[in-house]
Short mmCIF file of C-alpha atoms in Angstrom, two decimals:
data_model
loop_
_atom_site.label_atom_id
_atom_site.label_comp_id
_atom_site.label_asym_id
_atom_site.label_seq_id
_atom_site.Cartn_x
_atom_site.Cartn_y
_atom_site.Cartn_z
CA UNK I 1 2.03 -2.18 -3.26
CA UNK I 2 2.98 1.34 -2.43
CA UNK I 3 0.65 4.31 -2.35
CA UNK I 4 2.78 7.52 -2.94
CA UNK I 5 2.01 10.33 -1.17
CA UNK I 6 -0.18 7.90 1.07
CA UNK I 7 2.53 5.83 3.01
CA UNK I 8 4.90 6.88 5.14
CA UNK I 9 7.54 5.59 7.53
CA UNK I 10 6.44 5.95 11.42
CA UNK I 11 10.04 5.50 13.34
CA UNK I 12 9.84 5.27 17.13
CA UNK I 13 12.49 5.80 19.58
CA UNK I 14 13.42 4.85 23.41
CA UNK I 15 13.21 8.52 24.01
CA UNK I 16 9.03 8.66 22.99
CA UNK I 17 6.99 8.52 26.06
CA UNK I 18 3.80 6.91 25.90
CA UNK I 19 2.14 10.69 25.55
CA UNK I 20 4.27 11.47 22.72
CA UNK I 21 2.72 8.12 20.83
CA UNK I 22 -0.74 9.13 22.10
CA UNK I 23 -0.31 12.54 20.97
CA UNK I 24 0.74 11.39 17.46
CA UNK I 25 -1.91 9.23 17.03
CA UNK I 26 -4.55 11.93 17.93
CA UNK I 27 -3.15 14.49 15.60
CA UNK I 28 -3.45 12.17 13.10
CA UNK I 29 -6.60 10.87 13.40
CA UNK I 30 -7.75 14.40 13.63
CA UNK I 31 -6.10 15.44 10.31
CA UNK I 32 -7.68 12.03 8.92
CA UNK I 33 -10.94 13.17 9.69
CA UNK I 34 -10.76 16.99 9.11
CA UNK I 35 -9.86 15.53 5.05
CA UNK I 36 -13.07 13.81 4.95
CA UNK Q 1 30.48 -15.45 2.70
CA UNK Q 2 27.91 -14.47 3.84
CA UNK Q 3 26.98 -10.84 5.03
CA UNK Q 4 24.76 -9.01 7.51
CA UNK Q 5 23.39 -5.47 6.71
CA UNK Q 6 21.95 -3.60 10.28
CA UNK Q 7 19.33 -1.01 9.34
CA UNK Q 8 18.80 -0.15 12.97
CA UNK Q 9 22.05 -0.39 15.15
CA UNK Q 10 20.08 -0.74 18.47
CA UNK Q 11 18.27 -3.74 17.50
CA UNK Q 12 21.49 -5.47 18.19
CA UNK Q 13 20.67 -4.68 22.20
CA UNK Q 14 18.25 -7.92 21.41
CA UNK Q 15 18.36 -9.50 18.62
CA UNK Q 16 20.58 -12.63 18.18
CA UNK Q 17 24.25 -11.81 16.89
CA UNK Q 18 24.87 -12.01 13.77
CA UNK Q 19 27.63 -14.19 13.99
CA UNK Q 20 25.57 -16.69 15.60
CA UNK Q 21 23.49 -17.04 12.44
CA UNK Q 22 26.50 -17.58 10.40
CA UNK Q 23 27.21 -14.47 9.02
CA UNK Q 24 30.94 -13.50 8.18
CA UNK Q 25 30.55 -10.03 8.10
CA UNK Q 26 28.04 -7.73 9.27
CA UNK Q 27 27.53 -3.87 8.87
CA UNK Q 28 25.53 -1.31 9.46
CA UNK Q 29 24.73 2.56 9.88
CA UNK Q 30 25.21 3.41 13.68
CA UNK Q 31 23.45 7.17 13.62
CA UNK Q 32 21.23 5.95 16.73
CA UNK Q 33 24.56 5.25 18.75
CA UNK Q 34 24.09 8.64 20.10
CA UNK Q 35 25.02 10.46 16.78
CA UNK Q 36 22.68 13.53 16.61
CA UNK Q 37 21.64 14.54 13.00
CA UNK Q 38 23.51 17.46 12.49
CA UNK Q 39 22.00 19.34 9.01
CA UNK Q 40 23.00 16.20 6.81
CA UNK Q 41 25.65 14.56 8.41
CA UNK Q 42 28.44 12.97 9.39
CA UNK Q 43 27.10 9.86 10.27
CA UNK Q 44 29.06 6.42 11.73
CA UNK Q 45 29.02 3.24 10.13
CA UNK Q 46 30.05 -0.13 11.64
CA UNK Q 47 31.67 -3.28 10.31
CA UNK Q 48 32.61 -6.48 12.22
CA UNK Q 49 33.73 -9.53 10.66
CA UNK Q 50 34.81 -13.08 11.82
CA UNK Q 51 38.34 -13.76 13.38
CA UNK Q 52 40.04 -14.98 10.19
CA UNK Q 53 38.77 -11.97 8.05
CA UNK Q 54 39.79 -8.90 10.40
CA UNK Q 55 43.48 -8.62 8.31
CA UNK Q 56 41.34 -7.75 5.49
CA UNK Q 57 39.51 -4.62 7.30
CA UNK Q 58 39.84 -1.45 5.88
CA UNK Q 59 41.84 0.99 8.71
CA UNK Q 60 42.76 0.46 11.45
CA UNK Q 61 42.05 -2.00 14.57
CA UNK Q 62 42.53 -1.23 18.12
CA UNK Q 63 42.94 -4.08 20.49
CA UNK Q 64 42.92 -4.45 24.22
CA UNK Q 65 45.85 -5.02 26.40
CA UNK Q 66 47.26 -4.46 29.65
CA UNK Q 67 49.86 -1.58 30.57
CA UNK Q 68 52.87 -2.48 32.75
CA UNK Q 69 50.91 -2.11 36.00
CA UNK Q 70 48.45 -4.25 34.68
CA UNK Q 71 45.57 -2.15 33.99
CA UNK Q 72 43.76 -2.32 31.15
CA UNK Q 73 44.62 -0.52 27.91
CA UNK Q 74 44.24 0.21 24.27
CA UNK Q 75 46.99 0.15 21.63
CA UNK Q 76 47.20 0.19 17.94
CA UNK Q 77 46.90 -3.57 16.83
CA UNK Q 78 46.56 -3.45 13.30
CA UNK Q 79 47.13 -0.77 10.27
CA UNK Q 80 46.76 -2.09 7.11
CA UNK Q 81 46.79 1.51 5.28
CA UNK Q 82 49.26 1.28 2.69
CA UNK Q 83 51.17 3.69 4.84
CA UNK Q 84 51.87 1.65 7.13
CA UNK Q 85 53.07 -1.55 5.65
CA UNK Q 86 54.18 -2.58 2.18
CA UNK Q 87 51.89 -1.13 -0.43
CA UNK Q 88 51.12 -4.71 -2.06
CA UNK Q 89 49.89 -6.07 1.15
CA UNK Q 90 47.64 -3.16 1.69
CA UNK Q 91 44.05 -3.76 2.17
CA UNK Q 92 43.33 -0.11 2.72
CA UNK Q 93 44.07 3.79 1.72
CA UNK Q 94 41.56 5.00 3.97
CA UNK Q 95 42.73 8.19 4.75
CA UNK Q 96 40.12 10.46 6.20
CA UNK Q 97 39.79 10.46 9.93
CA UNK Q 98 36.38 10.26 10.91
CA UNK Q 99 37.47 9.41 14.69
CA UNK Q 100 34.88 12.49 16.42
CA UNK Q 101 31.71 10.87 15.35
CA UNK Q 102 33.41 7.39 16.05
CA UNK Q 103 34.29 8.62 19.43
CA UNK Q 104 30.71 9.90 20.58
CA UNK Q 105 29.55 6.87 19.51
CA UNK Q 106 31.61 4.81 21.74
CA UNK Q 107 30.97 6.67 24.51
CA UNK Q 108 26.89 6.68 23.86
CA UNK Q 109 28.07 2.94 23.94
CA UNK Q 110 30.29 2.75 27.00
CA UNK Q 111 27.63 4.63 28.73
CA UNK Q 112 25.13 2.88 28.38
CA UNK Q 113 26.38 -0.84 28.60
CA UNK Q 114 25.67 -4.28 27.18
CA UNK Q 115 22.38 -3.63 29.95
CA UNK Q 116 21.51 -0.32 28.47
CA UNK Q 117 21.85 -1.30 25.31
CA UNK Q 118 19.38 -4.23 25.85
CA UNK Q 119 17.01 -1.70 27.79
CA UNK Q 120 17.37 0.52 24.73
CA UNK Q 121 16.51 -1.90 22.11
CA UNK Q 122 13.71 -3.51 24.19
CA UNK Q 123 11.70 0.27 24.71
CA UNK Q 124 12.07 0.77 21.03
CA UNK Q 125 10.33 -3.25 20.25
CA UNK Q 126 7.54 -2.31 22.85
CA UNK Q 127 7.21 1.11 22.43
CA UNK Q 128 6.65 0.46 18.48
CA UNK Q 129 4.36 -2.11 18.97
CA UNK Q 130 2.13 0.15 21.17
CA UNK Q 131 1.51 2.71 18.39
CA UNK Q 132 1.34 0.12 16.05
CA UNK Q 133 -1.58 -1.40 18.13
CA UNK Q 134 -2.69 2.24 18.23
CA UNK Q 135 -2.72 3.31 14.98
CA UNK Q 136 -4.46 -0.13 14.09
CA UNK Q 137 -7.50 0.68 16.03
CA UNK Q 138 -7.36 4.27 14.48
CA UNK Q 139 -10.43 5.00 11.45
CA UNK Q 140 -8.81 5.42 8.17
CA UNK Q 141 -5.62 4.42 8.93
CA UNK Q 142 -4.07 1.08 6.92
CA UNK Q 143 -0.86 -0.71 8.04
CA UNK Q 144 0.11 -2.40 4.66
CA UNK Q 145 2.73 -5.01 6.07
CA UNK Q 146 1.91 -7.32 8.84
CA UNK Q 147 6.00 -8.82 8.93
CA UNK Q 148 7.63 -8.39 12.27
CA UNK Q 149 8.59 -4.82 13.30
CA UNK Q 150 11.42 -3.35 15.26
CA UNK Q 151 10.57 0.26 15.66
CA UNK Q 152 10.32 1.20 12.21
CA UNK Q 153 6.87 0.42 10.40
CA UNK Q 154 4.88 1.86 7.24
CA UNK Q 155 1.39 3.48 7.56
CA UNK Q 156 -1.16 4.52 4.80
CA UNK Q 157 -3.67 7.24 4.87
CA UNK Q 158 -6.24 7.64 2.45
CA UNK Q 159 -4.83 10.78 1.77
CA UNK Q 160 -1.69 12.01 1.53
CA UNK Q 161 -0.89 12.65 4.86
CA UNK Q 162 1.29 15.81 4.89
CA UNK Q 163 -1.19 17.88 3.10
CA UNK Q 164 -3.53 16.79 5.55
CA UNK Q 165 -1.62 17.57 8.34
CA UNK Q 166 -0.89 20.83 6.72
CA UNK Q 167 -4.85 21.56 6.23
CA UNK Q 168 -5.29 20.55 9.66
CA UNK Q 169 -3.53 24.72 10.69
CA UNK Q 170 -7.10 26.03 9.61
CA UNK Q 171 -9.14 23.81 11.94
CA UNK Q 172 -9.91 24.95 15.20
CA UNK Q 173 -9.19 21.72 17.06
CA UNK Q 174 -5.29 22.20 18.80
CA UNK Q 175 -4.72 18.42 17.91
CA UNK Q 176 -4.21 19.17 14.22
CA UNK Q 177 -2.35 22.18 14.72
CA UNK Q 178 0.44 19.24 16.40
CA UNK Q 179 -0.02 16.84 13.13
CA UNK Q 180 2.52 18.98 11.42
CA UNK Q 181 5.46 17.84 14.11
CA UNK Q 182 5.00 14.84 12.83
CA UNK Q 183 4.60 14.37 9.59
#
């Protein structure tokens, strides 16, 4: 089922590097935590 | 009949044909054949269709041919515009000429090759399955559908995550200050 506000569509490209993707997921792990 | 929609032209760098599945037709949107987004549009769209369908395409079909020193070349093959030929065998009043975006995205094609194409499609797969793998291992983050991606896939936060991201400004760690690229 879908969760508005709460889902969202991750799209990836050949142009991400592998620090782009780690860089994404730190900022949003980050932003996870700094809700809690 | 049967027909094939595309959601993500580069996928066709590895995935089967459609034609080899069956399909009679098959379409798509072809934005990420090297057609920037340019503040809303215009966009390219594809359609191919089996042999014994293509006098029912809307415009116009260029085929391949060779000149009279034998070197490859293109030529008008078939118009079925209504200005073209009688108006009751028309298939098509098509009239606006969309050939610029068409254009760059033959040449993103011609550039970079059945090869590149492959290349392309297979970074995207790998690449996507990376963050997915990522994001998996990542505290409070859900991935709600466990189907087979491409490089497209959904992600849930228990909040919603553009307000977090936008929260994240006031925090003094620089990671969240980057959330909001991204979200």
């Amino acid at each position: 089922m879908r969760t508005p506000g709460r889902d969202f569509l991750v799209a990836v490209t050949e142009l991400h590097t592998r620090e782009h993707l780690d860089q994404f997921v730190a900022a949003l792990s980050a932003a996870i935590a700094g809700e809690r | 009949m049967k027909i094939a929609v595309i959601a993500e032209a580069t996928s066709l760098g590895i995935i089967t044909p459609p034609g080899a599945h069956g399909f009679d037709i098959a379409c798509g949107e072809g934005q990420a054949w090297g057609v920037a987004t340019q503040y809303g549009g215009p966009y390219v769209g594809f359609m191919v269709v089996k042999d014994a369908l293509k006098r029912h395409m809307p415009g116009r079909l260029v085929g391949e041919t060779v000149d009279v020193d034998g070197k490859r070349a293109y030529v008008l093959t078939l118009a079925t515009r209504e200005q073209h030929i009688r108006r009751g065998k028309a298939t098509s009043n098509i009239c606006t000429n969309e050939a610029l975006i068409a254009l760059a995205a033959n040449m993103y094609l011609s550039l970079l090759g059945k090869e590149g194409l492959r290349e392309v499609g297979l970074q995207c797969l790998h690449k996507a399955a990376y963050l997915r793998a990522r994001l998996s291992e990542t505290s409070g983050v859900e991935l709600p559908f466990n189907g087979p991606v491409y490089n497209e896939f959904v992600v849930r936060t228990p909040r919603p995550a553009r307000r977090a991201a936008c929260r994240s400004g006031k925090r003094e760690d620089p990671r969240r200050h980057r959330a909001g690229r991204f979200l």
